[in-house]
Amino acid sequence: MIRKEYTIVSGYKKPVPLLEVHLIGSKGRQKCLCLLDSGATYSVFHSSIAIDAGYRISDMQQEEIAFGGGRVLTYRTIVLLDVYGKRIRSEICFTDKMILRFNLLGRHAFFNKFDEVCFLERQASPCIELRF
């Protein structure tokens, strides 16, 4: 099980469920600060993270997805993520058109890698639990 307290972020009224994950590629590990979004279907990262880790955007499958109230062109591929010591293969959509301040982890190919993803918000310190 992975358990992490929500993060206090300036500009947000309440703590938010953020995870620090690492994208592993041929050039090494790239730290990615990600918002866990139970309402998001896809995981979406800024394309610069993929490039810095050694992935080639030109080798990825292009796909337009609904994102941030509109549609955006993304480049989709399966990557290796390190989530607090647990390595998982996950499908990520990369884009230059990030609308949000954070990368996004959604249900498809991230939440479904765990038996349970729990948002424990009634505690004094809200937290996330990723259960195997």
Coordinates of C-alpha atoms in Angstrom, one line a residue:
M1 CA 0.0 0.0 0.0
I2 CA 1.1 3.5 -0.8
R3 CA -0.2 6.3 1.5
K4 CA 0.5 10.0 0.9
E5 CA -1.0 13.1 2.5
Y6 CA -2.6 15.7 0.3
T7 CA -0.4 18.6 -0.7
I8 CA -1.0 22.2 0.2
V9 CA -0.6 24.2 -2.9
S10 CA -0.6 28.0 -3.1
G11 CA -3.7 29.3 -5.0
Y12 CA -5.9 26.4 -3.9
K13 CA -8.3 26.8 -1.1
K14 CA -7.9 23.2 0.1
P15 CA -5.1 20.6 0.0
V16 CA -5.1 18.6 -3.3
P17 CA -4.3 14.9 -4.0
L18 CA -0.9 15.1 -5.7
L19 CA 1.6 12.3 -6.3
E20 CA 5.2 12.6 -7.3
V21 CA 5.9 9.9 -9.8
H22 CA 8.9 9.3 -12.0
L23 CA 8.7 8.6 -15.8
I24 CA 11.5 6.1 -16.7
G25 CA 13.0 6.3 -20.1
S26 CA 16.3 5.7 -22.0
K27 CA 17.7 9.0 -20.7
G28 CA 16.8 8.3 -17.1
R29 CA 14.1 9.3 -14.6
Q30 CA 12.0 12.4 -14.9
K31 CA 10.1 13.7 -11.8
C32 CA 6.4 14.4 -12.5
L33 CA 4.1 16.1 -10.1
C34 CA 0.6 14.7 -10.8
L35 CA -2.9 15.4 -9.7
L36 CA -5.0 12.2 -9.1
D37 CA -8.3 12.9 -10.8
S38 CA -11.0 10.3 -10.4
G39 CA -13.1 12.1 -13.0
A40 CA -10.4 11.9 -15.7
T41 CA -10.4 9.0 -18.1
Y42 CA -6.9 9.4 -19.4
S43 CA -3.5 10.3 -17.8
V44 CA -2.1 13.4 -19.5
F45 CA 1.5 14.7 -19.1
H46 CA 3.3 17.6 -20.7
S47 CA 5.2 16.3 -23.8
S48 CA 8.5 17.9 -22.5
I49 CA 8.7 15.2 -19.8
A50 CA 8.6 12.4 -22.3
I51 CA 11.3 14.0 -24.4
D52 CA 13.5 14.7 -21.4
A53 CA 13.1 11.0 -20.3
G54 CA 14.2 9.8 -23.8
Y55 CA 10.9 9.0 -25.5
R56 CA 10.3 10.1 -29.1
I57 CA 7.0 11.9 -29.7
S58 CA 7.2 11.0 -33.4
D59 CA 7.0 7.3 -32.5
M60 CA 3.7 7.7 -30.5
Q61 CA 0.2 7.3 -31.7
Q62 CA -1.7 10.6 -32.2
E63 CA -5.1 10.9 -30.6
E64 CA -7.4 13.8 -30.0
I65 CA -9.0 13.6 -26.5
A66 CA -11.5 15.6 -24.5
F67 CA -9.4 17.5 -22.0
G68 CA -10.0 20.7 -19.9
G69 CA -13.3 21.5 -21.4
G70 CA -12.2 21.1 -25.0
R71 CA -10.4 18.7 -27.3
V72 CA -6.6 18.5 -27.5
L73 CA -4.2 16.6 -29.7
T74 CA -2.1 14.1 -27.7
Y75 CA 0.6 11.5 -28.4
R76 CA -0.1 8.2 -26.6
T77 CA 2.2 5.5 -25.6
I78 CA 2.9 2.9 -22.9
V79 CA 5.6 4.0 -20.4
L80 CA 7.2 2.8 -17.2
L81 CA 6.3 4.8 -14.1
D82 CA 7.9 4.6 -10.7
V83 CA 5.3 5.3 -8.0
Y84 CA 7.1 5.5 -4.7
G85 CA 9.1 2.3 -5.4
K86 CA 6.4 0.4 -7.3
R87 CA 7.0 0.2 -11.0
I88 CA 4.0 0.1 -13.3
R89 CA 3.5 0.2 -17.0
S90 CA 0.9 2.8 -17.9
E91 CA -0.5 4.4 -21.0
I92 CA 0.1 8.2 -21.0
C93 CA -1.2 10.8 -23.4
F94 CA 1.4 13.6 -23.9
T95 CA 0.6 17.1 -25.1
D96 CA 2.1 20.5 -25.5
K97 CA -1.3 22.0 -24.7
M98 CA -1.4 21.4 -20.9
I99 CA -4.2 23.5 -19.5
L100 CA -3.6 22.5 -15.9
R101 CA -0.8 23.3 -13.6
F102 CA -0.1 19.6 -12.9
N103 CA 0.2 16.5 -14.9
L104 CA -2.9 14.3 -14.6
L105 CA -3.3 10.7 -13.5
G106 CA -6.7 9.3 -14.6
R107 CA -8.6 6.1 -14.3
H108 CA -7.5 4.4 -17.6
A109 CA -4.1 2.8 -17.2
F110 CA -3.3 4.2 -13.7
F111 CA -6.2 3.7 -11.2
N112 CA -6.8 0.3 -12.7
K113 CA -3.3 -0.8 -11.8
F114 CA -4.3 -0.9 -8.1
D115 CA -7.0 -2.9 -6.3
E116 CA -8.3 0.3 -4.7
V117 CA -7.6 4.0 -4.9
C118 CA -8.9 5.7 -1.8
F119 CA -9.3 9.4 -1.2
L120 CA -9.5 9.6 2.6
E121 CA -10.8 13.2 3.1
R122 CA -12.6 13.0 6.5
Q123 CA -9.3 12.7 8.4
A124 CA -7.5 15.6 10.1
S125 CA -4.8 15.2 7.3
P126 CA -6.5 14.1 4.1
C127 CA -4.6 11.4 2.2
I128 CA -4.5 9.1 -0.7
E129 CA -4.1 5.3 -0.4
L130 CA -3.1 3.2 -3.4
R131 CA -3.8 -0.4 -2.4
F132 CA -2.4 -3.5 -4.2

